[in-house]
Coordinates of C-alpha atoms in Angstrom, one line a residue:
Chain A
M1 CA -1.2 -43.6 8.9
S2 CA -0.2 -44.1 5.2
L3 CA 3.2 -45.9 3.9
L4 CA 4.8 -44.0 0.6
T5 CA 6.5 -46.9 -1.5
T6 CA 7.2 -45.0 -4.2
N7 CA 11.1 -43.5 -4.9
Y8 CA 10.9 -39.7 -5.2
L9 CA 13.5 -37.3 -6.3
T10 CA 14.0 -35.8 -3.0
P11 CA 14.9 -32.3 -3.6
T12 CA 18.5 -30.5 -2.4
G13 CA 18.0 -27.3 -2.5
R14 CA 20.4 -25.9 -5.4
E15 CA 16.7 -27.1 -8.2
E16 CA 15.7 -24.0 -9.0
A17 CA 12.0 -24.5 -7.7
W18 CA 13.5 -24.8 -4.4
R19 CA 16.8 -22.6 -4.3
F20 CA 15.4 -20.2 -1.9
T21 CA 13.4 -22.5 1.0
P22 CA 14.7 -23.5 3.9
L23 CA 14.5 -27.5 3.7
K24 CA 15.7 -28.4 6.7
R25 CA 12.7 -26.7 8.4
L26 CA 10.2 -28.8 6.1
G27 CA 9.6 -31.2 8.9
G28 CA 10.5 -33.9 6.7
L29 CA 8.0 -33.2 3.8
H30 CA 10.2 -33.1 0.9
D31 CA 12.4 -35.7 1.8
G32 CA 9.4 -37.9 2.6
T33 CA 10.7 -38.4 6.8
A34 CA 7.4 -36.6 7.8
K35 CA 4.9 -38.7 9.9
V36 CA 1.9 -38.5 8.2
G37 CA -1.5 -38.7 10.5
D38 CA -5.1 -39.3 9.3
R39 CA -6.8 -36.4 10.0
Q40 CA -9.2 -34.1 7.4
S41 CA -9.3 -30.9 9.3
L42 CA -11.4 -29.2 6.1
S43 CA -15.3 -28.6 7.0
Y44 CA -17.5 -26.8 4.7
K45 CA -20.4 -25.0 5.5
S46 CA -22.5 -23.7 2.5
S47 CA -26.4 -24.0 2.1
A48 CA -26.5 -22.5 -1.2
S49 CA -28.4 -25.2 -3.4
G50 CA -26.4 -26.5 -7.0
V51 CA -23.4 -26.7 -4.7
K52 CA -22.1 -30.1 -3.4
F53 CA -19.4 -31.6 -1.2
E54 CA -18.0 -35.2 -0.7
R55 CA -15.2 -36.6 -0.4
I56 CA -14.2 -39.0 -3.2
S57 CA -11.9 -41.7 -2.9
R58 CA -8.9 -41.6 -3.8
E59 CA -9.2 -44.4 -7.0
L60 CA -12.1 -42.7 -8.3
A61 CA -10.2 -39.3 -8.4
T62 CA -8.1 -38.9 -11.3
S63 CA -6.0 -35.6 -11.2
P64 CA -7.2 -34.0 -14.3
V65 CA -2.6 -32.9 -14.6
E66 CA 0.5 -34.3 -13.7
T67 CA 2.7 -32.3 -11.3
D68 CA 6.2 -32.2 -11.3
D69 CA 6.1 -31.1 -7.6
V70 CA 7.5 -33.9 -5.4
V71 CA 6.2 -32.4 -2.0
M72 CA 2.8 -32.6 -4.3
Q73 CA 3.1 -35.9 -5.3
R74 CA 3.6 -37.7 -2.5
V75 CA 0.3 -35.9 -1.3
R76 CA -1.4 -37.3 -4.5
E77 CA -0.1 -40.8 -3.4
G78 CA -0.7 -40.0 0.6
A79 CA -4.2 -38.6 0.6
H80 CA -7.3 -41.2 1.0
N81 CA -9.4 -39.3 -0.8
V82 CA -9.9 -36.2 -2.3
A83 CA -12.2 -33.3 -1.0
T84 CA -14.4 -32.1 -3.9
L85 CA -16.7 -29.1 -4.4
T86 CA -18.6 -28.8 -7.1
I87 CA -21.1 -26.5 -8.4
A88 CA -23.2 -27.4 -11.2
A89 CA -23.1 -25.3 -14.8
N90 CA -25.0 -22.4 -14.9
T91 CA -25.6 -22.2 -11.4
E92 CA -24.6 -18.5 -9.3
V93 CA -23.9 -19.1 -5.6
A94 CA -24.7 -15.4 -4.6
E95 CA -23.9 -16.8 -0.7
T96 CA -19.8 -17.4 0.1
I97 CA -18.8 -20.4 0.4
T98 CA -16.8 -21.6 3.0
L99 CA -14.3 -24.1 4.0
S100 CA -12.0 -24.2 6.7
R101 CA -9.6 -25.4 8.2
S102 CA -8.8 -25.2 12.0
A103 CA -6.8 -26.8 15.2
Q104 CA -4.7 -29.3 13.6
G105 CA -2.0 -29.6 15.5
L106 CA 1.8 -30.4 14.6
D107 CA 2.5 -34.2 16.1
S108 CA 2.1 -35.5 12.4
A109 CA 1.9 -34.0 8.8
E110 CA -1.8 -33.8 7.1
F111 CA -1.5 -34.6 3.3
S112 CA -4.6 -33.3 1.8
R113 CA -6.0 -33.0 -1.7
V114 CA -8.8 -30.7 -2.6
R115 CA -10.9 -29.8 -5.4
I116 CA -13.0 -26.7 -6.8
E117 CA -14.8 -27.8 -10.2
L118 CA -17.2 -25.2 -11.6
G119 CA -19.4 -26.4 -14.8
A120 CA -20.3 -23.8 -17.6
H121 CA -21.2 -21.1 -16.9
A122 CA -21.4 -21.4 -13.0
R123 CA -20.1 -18.8 -10.6
A124 CA -18.9 -18.8 -7.2
T125 CA -17.0 -17.6 -4.4
V126 CA -14.5 -19.6 -1.9
I127 CA -12.9 -18.4 0.8
M128 CA -10.4 -21.1 2.5
E129 CA -9.8 -20.0 5.7
N130 CA -6.9 -21.6 7.7
T131 CA -6.1 -21.1 11.1
G132 CA -4.5 -23.0 14.6
D133 CA -1.9 -25.2 14.3
A134 CA -0.4 -26.6 11.0
F135 CA 1.9 -29.0 9.5
L136 CA 0.1 -29.1 5.8
A137 CA 1.5 -30.1 2.8
E138 CA -1.8 -29.9 0.4
D139 CA -2.6 -30.4 -3.4
V140 CA -5.3 -27.8 -4.4
E141 CA -7.3 -27.8 -8.3
F142 CA -9.4 -26.0 -9.7
V143 CA -11.4 -26.8 -12.7
L144 CA -13.3 -23.7 -14.9
A145 CA -15.4 -25.2 -17.1
P146 CA -16.4 -22.4 -20.2
G147 CA -17.8 -19.5 -19.5
S148 CA -17.4 -19.7 -15.6
N149 CA -15.8 -17.5 -12.8
L150 CA -14.4 -18.5 -9.7
T151 CA -13.2 -16.0 -6.4
F152 CA -11.0 -18.4 -4.7
V153 CA -9.6 -16.3 -1.2
S154 CA -7.6 -18.5 0.8
L155 CA -5.8 -17.0 3.9
Q156 CA -2.8 -17.9 5.5
E157 CA -3.8 -16.7 9.7
W158 CA -1.5 -20.2 11.5
N159 CA -1.1 -20.0 14.2
T160 CA 3.2 -19.6 15.1
G161 CA 4.8 -23.0 14.8
S162 CA 3.1 -24.0 11.4
T163 CA 4.2 -25.3 8.3
H164 CA 1.7 -25.3 5.5
L165 CA 3.2 -26.5 1.4
A166 CA 0.3 -25.8 -1.2
K167 CA -0.2 -26.1 -4.8
H168 CA -2.8 -24.1 -6.3
H169 CA -3.4 -25.7 -9.9
A170 CA -6.6 -23.8 -11.8
I171 CA -7.3 -25.1 -15.6
V172 CA -9.3 -22.2 -17.1
D173 CA -11.1 -23.1 -19.8
R174 CA -12.8 -21.3 -22.8
D175 CA -13.7 -17.3 -21.6
A176 CA -13.6 -18.1 -17.7
S177 CA -12.3 -16.1 -15.3
F178 CA -10.1 -17.3 -12.4
K179 CA -9.6 -14.3 -9.6
S180 CA -7.8 -15.6 -6.7
I181 CA -7.2 -13.2 -3.4
T182 CA -3.9 -14.8 -1.2
V183 CA -3.2 -13.6 2.2
T184 CA -0.2 -14.7 3.9
V185 CA 0.4 -13.6 7.6
G186 CA 0.5 -16.2 10.3
G187 CA 2.7 -19.6 10.2
S188 CA 6.5 -20.1 10.5
L189 CA 7.0 -21.0 7.1
V190 CA 4.4 -20.5 4.2
R191 CA 5.0 -22.1 0.6
L192 CA 2.6 -21.4 -2.0
L193 CA 2.0 -22.3 -5.8
P194 CA -0.6 -20.7 -7.2
S195 CA -0.2 -21.6 -10.7
V196 CA -3.1 -21.1 -13.9
E197 CA -3.7 -22.9 -17.5
F198 CA -5.5 -21.5 -19.4
I199 CA -6.7 -24.1 -22.0
G200 CA -9.1 -22.3 -23.9
Q201 CA -9.3 -18.3 -25.7
G202 CA -10.8 -15.8 -24.0
A203 CA -9.7 -17.2 -20.4
S204 CA -8.5 -15.1 -18.1
C205 CA -6.6 -15.0 -14.2
E206 CA -6.0 -12.6 -11.6
L207 CA -4.4 -13.5 -8.9
L208 CA -3.7 -11.4 -6.3
G209 CA -1.5 -11.4 -3.0
V210 CA -0.8 -9.9 0.3
Y211 CA 1.9 -11.4 2.8
F212 CA 3.4 -9.8 5.5
A213 CA 6.5 -11.9 7.4
T214 CA 8.1 -10.8 10.3
E215 CA 10.7 -11.5 13.0
G216 CA 11.7 -15.7 12.1
Q217 CA 9.0 -15.9 8.9
F218 CA 9.4 -17.7 5.5
F219 CA 6.7 -16.8 3.0
E220 CA 7.0 -18.3 -0.3
H221 CA 4.6 -17.2 -3.1
R222 CA 5.9 -18.6 -6.1
M223 CA 3.7 -18.9 -9.6
F224 CA 3.1 -20.3 -12.9
V225 CA 1.2 -18.7 -15.6
D226 CA 1.3 -20.8 -18.8
H227 CA -0.4 -19.4 -22.0
K228 CA -0.8 -21.7 -24.0
V229 CA -3.9 -20.8 -26.1
P230 CA -4.4 -17.6 -28.0
N231 CA -6.3 -14.3 -26.0
A232 CA -6.1 -15.2 -22.7
K233 CA -5.3 -12.4 -20.0
S234 CA -3.9 -12.8 -17.1
R235 CA -2.7 -9.9 -14.2
V236 CA -0.6 -10.8 -11.2
N237 CA -0.2 -8.6 -8.6
Y238 CA 1.2 -9.3 -5.2
K239 CA 2.2 -6.8 -2.1
G240 CA 4.0 -7.5 1.0
A241 CA 5.9 -6.4 4.0
L242 CA 8.9 -7.4 6.3
A243 CA 9.8 -6.6 9.5
G244 CA 12.2 -7.8 11.7
Q245 CA 15.1 -10.5 12.1
G246 CA 15.4 -13.4 9.9
A247 CA 11.9 -12.6 8.5
H248 CA 12.0 -13.7 4.3
T249 CA 9.8 -13.5 1.6
V250 CA 9.9 -14.7 -1.8
W251 CA 7.9 -14.5 -5.1
I252 CA 8.4 -15.4 -8.3
G253 CA 6.4 -15.2 -11.4
D254 CA 6.6 -16.9 -13.7
V255 CA 4.8 -16.2 -17.1
F256 CA 5.1 -18.5 -20.1
I257 CA 3.7 -17.4 -23.5
R258 CA 4.1 -20.3 -26.0
A259 CA 4.1 -20.0 -29.4
A260 CA 0.5 -20.4 -29.8
A261 CA -0.5 -18.2 -27.3
E262 CA -0.7 -15.3 -29.7
G263 CA -2.8 -11.9 -28.5
T264 CA -1.8 -12.3 -24.9
D265 CA -2.0 -10.5 -22.6
T266 CA 0.2 -10.7 -19.4
Y267 CA 1.6 -8.3 -16.6
E268 CA 2.8 -8.6 -13.1
L269 CA 3.6 -6.9 -9.9
N270 CA 5.2 -7.5 -7.1
R271 CA 6.1 -4.7 -4.7
N272 CA 7.7 -5.0 -0.9
L273 CA 7.9 -3.2 1.7
L274 CA 10.6 -3.2 4.4
L275 CA 10.2 -2.2 7.5
S276 CA 13.2 -3.4 9.2
D277 CA 16.4 -4.2 9.1
G278 CA 17.3 -7.6 8.6
A279 CA 14.4 -9.0 7.1
R280 CA 15.1 -10.5 3.4
A281 CA 12.9 -10.1 0.2
D282 CA 13.1 -12.0 -2.7
S283 CA 11.4 -11.1 -5.9
V284 CA 11.9 -12.2 -9.1
P285 CA 9.6 -12.2 -12.6
N286 CA 10.6 -13.9 -15.1
L287 CA 8.4 -13.6 -18.6
E288 CA 9.6 -16.3 -21.5
I289 CA 7.9 -15.5 -24.8
E290 CA 7.7 -17.9 -27.6
T291 CA 5.7 -15.7 -29.7
G292 CA 5.6 -11.9 -30.3
E293 CA 2.2 -11.5 -32.0
I294 CA 0.7 -11.0 -28.2
V295 CA -0.7 -7.7 -27.1
G296 CA 1.5 -6.9 -24.1
A297 CA 4.0 -8.6 -21.8
G298 CA 5.7 -6.9 -18.7
H299 CA 6.4 -6.9 -15.0
A300 CA 7.6 -4.7 -12.5
S301 CA 9.1 -5.6 -9.2
T302 CA 10.0 -2.8 -6.1
T303 CA 11.6 -3.7 -3.1
G304 CA 11.7 -0.1 -0.9
R305 CA 11.3 1.3 2.3
F306 CA 9.1 3.7 4.0
D307 CA 9.0 6.8 2.2
D308 CA 10.1 9.7 4.4
E309 CA 8.3 12.6 2.6
Q310 CA 4.6 10.2 2.9
L311 CA 5.6 10.3 6.3
F312 CA 6.3 14.0 6.9
Y313 CA 3.5 14.2 5.2
L314 CA 1.0 12.7 7.5
M315 CA 3.3 14.2 10.4
S316 CA 3.2 17.4 9.5
R317 CA -1.0 17.4 9.6
G318 CA -0.6 16.5 13.0
I319 CA -0.5 12.2 12.7
E320 CA 2.5 10.7 15.2
L321 CA 4.8 8.8 13.7
S322 CA 3.7 4.9 14.4
D323 CA -0.2 6.3 13.4
A324 CA 1.6 7.5 10.0
R325 CA 3.8 4.2 9.7
R326 CA 0.1 2.2 10.3
L327 CA -1.5 4.4 7.6
V328 CA 1.0 4.3 5.0
V329 CA 0.8 0.3 5.8
R330 CA -2.6 -0.1 6.1
G331 CA -2.6 2.2 2.3
F332 CA 0.1 -0.3 0.7
F333 CA -1.9 -3.1 1.7
N334 CA -5.5 -1.8 0.7
E335 CA -5.8 -2.0 -2.5
I336 CA -5.7 -5.8 -2.5
V337 CA -7.1 -6.2 0.2
T338 CA -10.5 -4.3 -0.5
E339 CA -10.8 -7.0 -3.3
I340 CA -11.8 -10.0 -0.9
G341 CA -15.4 -7.9 -0.6
D342 CA -15.6 -9.4 3.2
A343 CA -16.0 -6.2 5.5
V344 CA -15.0 -9.0 8.2
I345 CA -12.8 -10.4 7.2
Q346 CA -10.9 -7.5 5.6
D347 CA -11.4 -5.6 8.8
R348 CA -9.6 -8.7 11.1
L349 CA -6.7 -8.5 8.3
M350 CA -5.8 -5.0 8.8
D351 CA -6.4 -5.4 12.5
R352 CA -3.7 -8.1 11.9
I353 CA -1.5 -5.8 9.8
D354 CA -1.9 -2.9 12.5
N355 CA -0.5 -6.1 15.2
E356 CA 2.0 -7.0 12.7
L357 CA 3.5 -3.8 12.8
A358 CA 3.6 -2.8 16.4
K359 CA 4.8 -6.1 16.8
A360 CA 7.9 -5.2 14.9
G361 CA 8.1 -2.3 17.4
S362 CA 7.7 0.7 14.7
Chain B
M1 CA -2.9 35.7 20.0
S2 CA 0.1 33.6 18.5
T3 CA 3.7 34.4 17.7
L4 CA 6.1 32.8 15.7
E5 CA 9.2 34.3 16.0
I6 CA 12.1 33.0 13.9
R7 CA 15.6 34.4 15.0
G8 CA 18.7 34.0 13.5
L9 CA 18.0 31.0 11.5
Q10 CA 20.7 28.9 10.1
V11 CA 20.2 25.6 8.0
S12 CA 22.4 23.4 5.8
V13 CA 21.7 20.1 3.8
N14 CA 23.9 17.5 3.4
T15 CA 24.4 16.2 0.0
D16 CA 26.9 14.0 -1.6
A17 CA 29.2 17.1 -1.7
G18 CA 29.0 17.3 2.1
A19 CA 27.2 19.6 4.1
V20 CA 26.0 23.3 2.0
E21 CA 24.4 25.4 4.7
I22 CA 20.7 27.4 2.7
L23 CA 19.9 29.8 5.5
K24 CA 22.6 32.4 6.5
G25 CA 20.5 34.2 9.8
V26 CA 17.0 34.8 9.4
D27 CA 14.6 36.7 11.5
L28 CA 11.1 37.0 11.3
T29 CA 7.8 37.7 13.8
I30 CA 4.6 36.8 13.0
K31 CA 1.8 37.9 14.8
S32 CA -1.7 36.2 14.8
G33 CA -3.5 37.8 11.7
E34 CA -1.3 39.6 10.2
T35 CA 0.2 38.5 6.5
H36 CA 3.7 38.2 5.5
A37 CA 4.8 37.7 2.0
I38 CA 8.1 36.0 1.2
M39 CA 9.3 37.1 -2.4
G40 CA 12.5 35.8 -4.1
P41 CA 13.7 34.3 -6.3
N42 CA 14.4 30.7 -7.2
G43 CA 16.8 29.0 -4.8
S44 CA 17.3 31.7 -2.6
G45 CA 16.1 29.8 0.4
K46 CA 12.3 30.7 0.6
S47 CA 11.1 26.4 0.5
T48 CA 13.7 25.6 2.8
L49 CA 12.8 28.3 5.4
A50 CA 8.9 26.5 5.2
Y51 CA 10.7 22.7 5.7
S52 CA 12.3 23.7 8.7
I53 CA 10.2 25.3 10.3
A54 CA 8.2 22.2 9.6
G55 CA 10.4 19.8 10.4
H56 CA 11.2 18.0 7.5
P57 CA 14.2 16.0 8.6
K58 CA 16.7 16.1 5.0
Y59 CA 17.4 20.0 6.9
S60 CA 20.0 20.3 9.6
I61 CA 19.4 23.6 11.9
T62 CA 22.9 24.9 12.9
G63 CA 22.0 28.3 14.1
G64 CA 19.0 30.4 16.0
T65 CA 15.6 29.8 17.0
V66 CA 12.3 29.2 15.9
T67 CA 9.7 29.5 19.0
L68 CA 5.3 29.7 18.9
D69 CA 4.3 31.6 22.1
G70 CA 7.8 31.4 23.5
V71 CA 7.9 27.6 23.2
D72 CA 10.7 25.9 20.7
L73 CA 9.7 23.9 18.0
L74 CA 13.6 23.1 16.7
E75 CA 13.0 20.4 20.0
M76 CA 9.8 18.9 18.7
T77 CA 9.0 16.5 16.2
V78 CA 7.3 17.3 13.3
D79 CA 3.7 16.5 14.6
E80 CA 3.9 18.1 17.7
R81 CA 4.7 21.1 16.0
A82 CA 1.0 20.8 14.2
K83 CA -0.2 20.2 17.9
A84 CA 1.4 23.7 18.9
G85 CA -0.5 25.1 16.1
L86 CA 2.3 25.1 13.0
F87 CA 0.7 24.1 9.2
L88 CA 2.0 24.0 6.2
A89 CA 0.7 24.4 2.7
M90 CA 3.1 22.1 0.4
Q91 CA 3.7 23.6 -2.8
Y92 CA 4.1 19.6 -3.5
P93 CA 1.9 17.0 -1.7
V94 CA 2.5 13.8 -1.7
E95 CA 0.8 10.9 -2.7
V96 CA -0.6 9.0 -0.3
P97 CA -1.6 5.0 -2.0
G98 CA -4.3 3.8 -0.4
V99 CA -5.1 6.2 1.9
S100 CA -8.5 8.1 2.0
V101 CA -9.0 12.0 1.7
S102 CA -11.4 11.3 4.8
N103 CA -9.4 8.2 6.8
F104 CA -6.6 11.0 6.4
L105 CA -8.8 14.2 7.3
R106 CA -10.5 11.9 10.4
T107 CA -7.2 11.2 12.2
A108 CA -5.3 14.4 11.0
V109 CA -8.3 16.3 13.3
T110 CA -8.5 13.4 15.7
A111 CA -4.8 13.9 16.6
L112 CA -4.9 17.7 16.7
R113 CA -7.9 17.8 18.9
G114 CA -6.5 15.1 21.6
E115 CA -10.4 13.3 20.5
A116 CA -12.2 11.9 17.3
P117 CA -14.2 14.7 16.6
K118 CA -18.4 13.4 16.4
L119 CA -19.7 12.3 13.0
R120 CA -22.1 14.2 12.2
T121 CA -20.1 17.5 12.8
W122 CA -17.0 16.3 11.3
T123 CA -19.0 15.2 8.2
G124 CA -21.0 18.4 7.7
E125 CA -17.5 20.5 8.7
V126 CA -15.9 18.7 5.6
K127 CA -18.6 18.7 3.9
D128 CA -19.1 22.9 4.1
A129 CA -14.9 23.3 3.5
M130 CA -15.5 21.5 -0.2
E131 CA -18.1 23.0 -1.1
A132 CA -16.3 26.5 -0.1
L133 CA -13.8 25.0 -2.6
K134 CA -15.8 23.9 -5.2
M135 CA -14.7 20.6 -4.9
D136 CA -16.5 17.5 -5.6
P137 CA -18.1 15.5 -3.1
A138 CA -16.4 12.3 -4.7
F139 CA -12.9 13.8 -4.1
A140 CA -13.0 12.9 -0.2
T141 CA -12.8 8.8 -1.1
R142 CA -10.4 9.3 -3.7
N143 CA -6.6 8.4 -1.9
V144 CA -4.3 11.6 -0.9
N145 CA -3.1 13.4 -3.6
E146 CA -2.8 10.3 -6.1
G147 CA -4.0 11.1 -9.3
F148 CA -5.3 14.6 -8.5
S149 CA -4.7 18.1 -11.1
G150 CA -2.1 19.9 -10.0
G151 CA -5.0 22.5 -8.7
E152 CA -6.7 20.2 -6.7
K153 CA -3.8 19.6 -5.0
K154 CA -3.3 23.3 -4.1
R155 CA -7.3 23.0 -2.6
H156 CA -7.0 20.3 -0.9
E157 CA -4.0 21.8 1.2
I158 CA -6.5 25.1 1.6
M159 CA -9.1 22.6 2.5
Q160 CA -7.1 21.0 5.6
L161 CA -6.0 24.4 6.7
E162 CA -10.1 25.2 7.0
L163 CA -10.6 21.9 8.8
L164 CA -7.5 21.9 10.8
K165 CA -7.5 25.9 12.5
P166 CA -4.2 26.1 12.9
K167 CA -3.3 29.3 14.5
I168 CA -0.1 30.1 12.0
A169 CA 0.1 28.6 8.1
I170 CA 3.1 28.7 5.8
L171 CA 1.9 28.7 2.3
D172 CA 4.5 27.8 0.0
E173 CA 4.1 28.8 -4.0
T174 CA 0.3 27.6 -3.1
D175 CA -0.2 30.2 -6.3
S176 CA 1.9 27.9 -8.4
G177 CA 0.1 25.6 -11.4
L178 CA -2.9 27.5 -10.8
D179 CA -5.4 29.2 -13.6
V180 CA -6.8 32.4 -12.9
D181 CA -10.6 30.6 -11.5
A182 CA -8.6 28.3 -9.1
L183 CA -6.3 30.8 -7.5
R184 CA -9.5 32.5 -6.9
I185 CA -11.1 30.5 -5.7
V186 CA -7.6 28.6 -3.3
S187 CA -7.0 32.4 -1.9
E188 CA -10.5 33.2 -0.7
G189 CA -10.0 30.2 1.5
V190 CA -6.8 31.3 2.8
V191 CA -8.8 34.9 3.8
R192 CA -12.0 32.9 5.3
A193 CA -9.1 30.8 7.1
K194 CA -7.6 34.1 7.8
E195 CA -11.2 35.6 9.2
A196 CA -12.0 32.8 11.1
N197 CA -9.0 31.6 13.8
N198 CA -7.3 35.5 13.0
L199 CA -4.9 32.9 11.4
G200 CA -1.1 34.7 11.2
V201 CA 0.3 33.5 7.6
L202 CA 3.4 32.9 6.4
L203 CA 3.0 33.7 1.8
I204 CA 6.0 32.2 -0.2
T205 CA 5.6 33.3 -3.8
H206 CA 7.6 34.5 -6.7
Y207 CA 5.4 36.4 -8.1
T208 CA 3.0 39.0 -6.6
R209 CA -1.0 37.7 -8.4
I210 CA -1.6 35.4 -5.1
L211 CA -1.2 39.3 -3.6
R212 CA -4.0 40.9 -5.6
Y213 CA -6.1 38.3 -3.3
I214 CA -4.5 37.9 -0.5
K215 CA -3.2 41.9 1.2
P216 CA -0.4 41.2 2.3
D217 CA 0.4 43.7 5.4
F218 CA 4.4 42.8 5.0
V219 CA 6.6 42.1 2.4
H220 CA 9.8 40.6 3.2
V221 CA 12.3 39.7 -0.1
F222 CA 14.8 37.1 0.5
A223 CA 17.7 36.4 -1.3
N224 CA 20.8 33.7 -1.0
G225 CA 19.4 32.9 2.2
K226 CA 18.5 35.6 4.4
I227 CA 15.8 38.6 4.4
V228 CA 17.7 41.3 2.1
E229 CA 14.4 44.1 2.5
E230 CA 11.0 44.5 3.5
G231 CA 8.5 46.9 3.3
G232 CA 5.0 47.2 2.9
A233 CA 2.6 45.8 0.2
E234 CA 4.1 49.1 -2.1
L235 CA 7.2 46.5 -2.1
A236 CA 5.3 43.9 -4.2
E237 CA 4.5 46.3 -6.9
K238 CA 8.2 47.3 -6.6
L239 CA 9.2 43.9 -7.3
E240 CA 6.2 43.6 -9.7
A241 CA 8.3 46.1 -12.1
N242 CA 11.9 45.8 -11.4
G243 CA 12.5 41.9 -10.4
Y244 CA 14.3 40.7 -8.2
A245 CA 17.8 41.6 -10.7
E246 CA 19.1 43.9 -7.6
Y247 CA 19.5 41.1 -5.0
V248 CA 20.3 38.5 -6.6
G249 CA 24.1 38.4 -6.9
S250 CA 24.5 41.0 -4.1

């Protein structure tokens, strides 16, 4: 059991970063009243050489960056160690490395710290599979040395009732590429903060995500891409569907192009499909630009319902309404889900999406 | 032998300014093996006829009947009409992002036949249909109508006509936007479907050029929401020479 001593500023809900989040449903993770257990639910599976997984005690694992998020500050103080995955320089890991969490329990919270470090010119794909009952606050850091390449897939397939707050912060050095695919389809409340910080020229990131919220679910994806060096490239594409009373999703895309970041190329996109009444999608792209010497900067956000013309076209070929809707929704998510590159996981997610849609009473 | 029978069909569309009547009593009978051309000026209601028979939600039927072999089509949902044997080749086929042509076709044929087709024979059928329309095999992996050229969209419509084997097909300005070669390829597809399945065709067009490839048995002139003159193939030649002027404003 951890005892937290520091007096953090508890969010009130009026702060920009918290204005959409239902604080009452955080189980006290934001104000320090949550009971924190000693679980370590993360397990590791890989036999590849050049890959090392170890738990480094808190005292020896200094974080490369400060965090301004109060929950993450508590996690850093409360977690005893940092689960660290290291891929050695010049190692190309062909097989996917799996980190999984399952069946944790809701009686007390887990504070977890994870760090994934790639040496220079290393290349790997890491999948984090989250299933079971979670009451979790998680600080995940990625450190990408020059020329390295990481694809990170995080799957939130939590059981009903789960609460999951996490920050995914990537520090991307010269000519390194970070690609993340975030899938959120389960849990009561999920709030993920993917962020990227470019520290060397020629760095790039691609942040992709899909989410599907049904009755009563709250899913927030709030990203921040910090262009602080020249000639970096970022792409963001999140797609969500919502169905059912009280389904609520939030997508925030903050991109900051600092004065030094000449030659920046950035584009972010969020699309939402509202499948029923009573659901709410918030979508806020934010672009702050301190230099005009850039390649491109743009964003787009759309929220819409089923397209009658698409459904008519499919049905005019004999396809029933429910099947036509299923095709359209699968098609909507297909672009991003296929990026995962694992047929078993893709099929499982598509089946789950079908089920969510069926549950929503199409 | 099938018969599509349209009697006194009246259709209106809802606009901001209220309901506007577009079809003002259309009578038409199409039997298997027959080709009927409907010709008329823009805005005469030709496409409304096509879409209201297929069941597009935008249109309200305010009077009349449409039956296929005596069964009321107007009571059916859009997919039920297709299952009854109706097909509409659209003037502007709709993009369906993320859904491949092969997945779309397999889903449609499964719905129409009531069971999934045998994979091997089906793959062969699709391949043959694509070859006959001179389509690149890579076409099957593309998303439905997404990024298709005008000609590709029309070939894709006629490929579905050949694969889905309806009893009656309505072709809504299938010739528009096609160059001479594409027009010939697409027309040959319609003729093949006619010969293979004794298809009845309702061909909606603005121009006579497609009628050189698909010979009509009957020509109907459409103006102001109804049929104003009927005849054989010779009527199309008269329209080619004189235009629609005598029918408009009458």
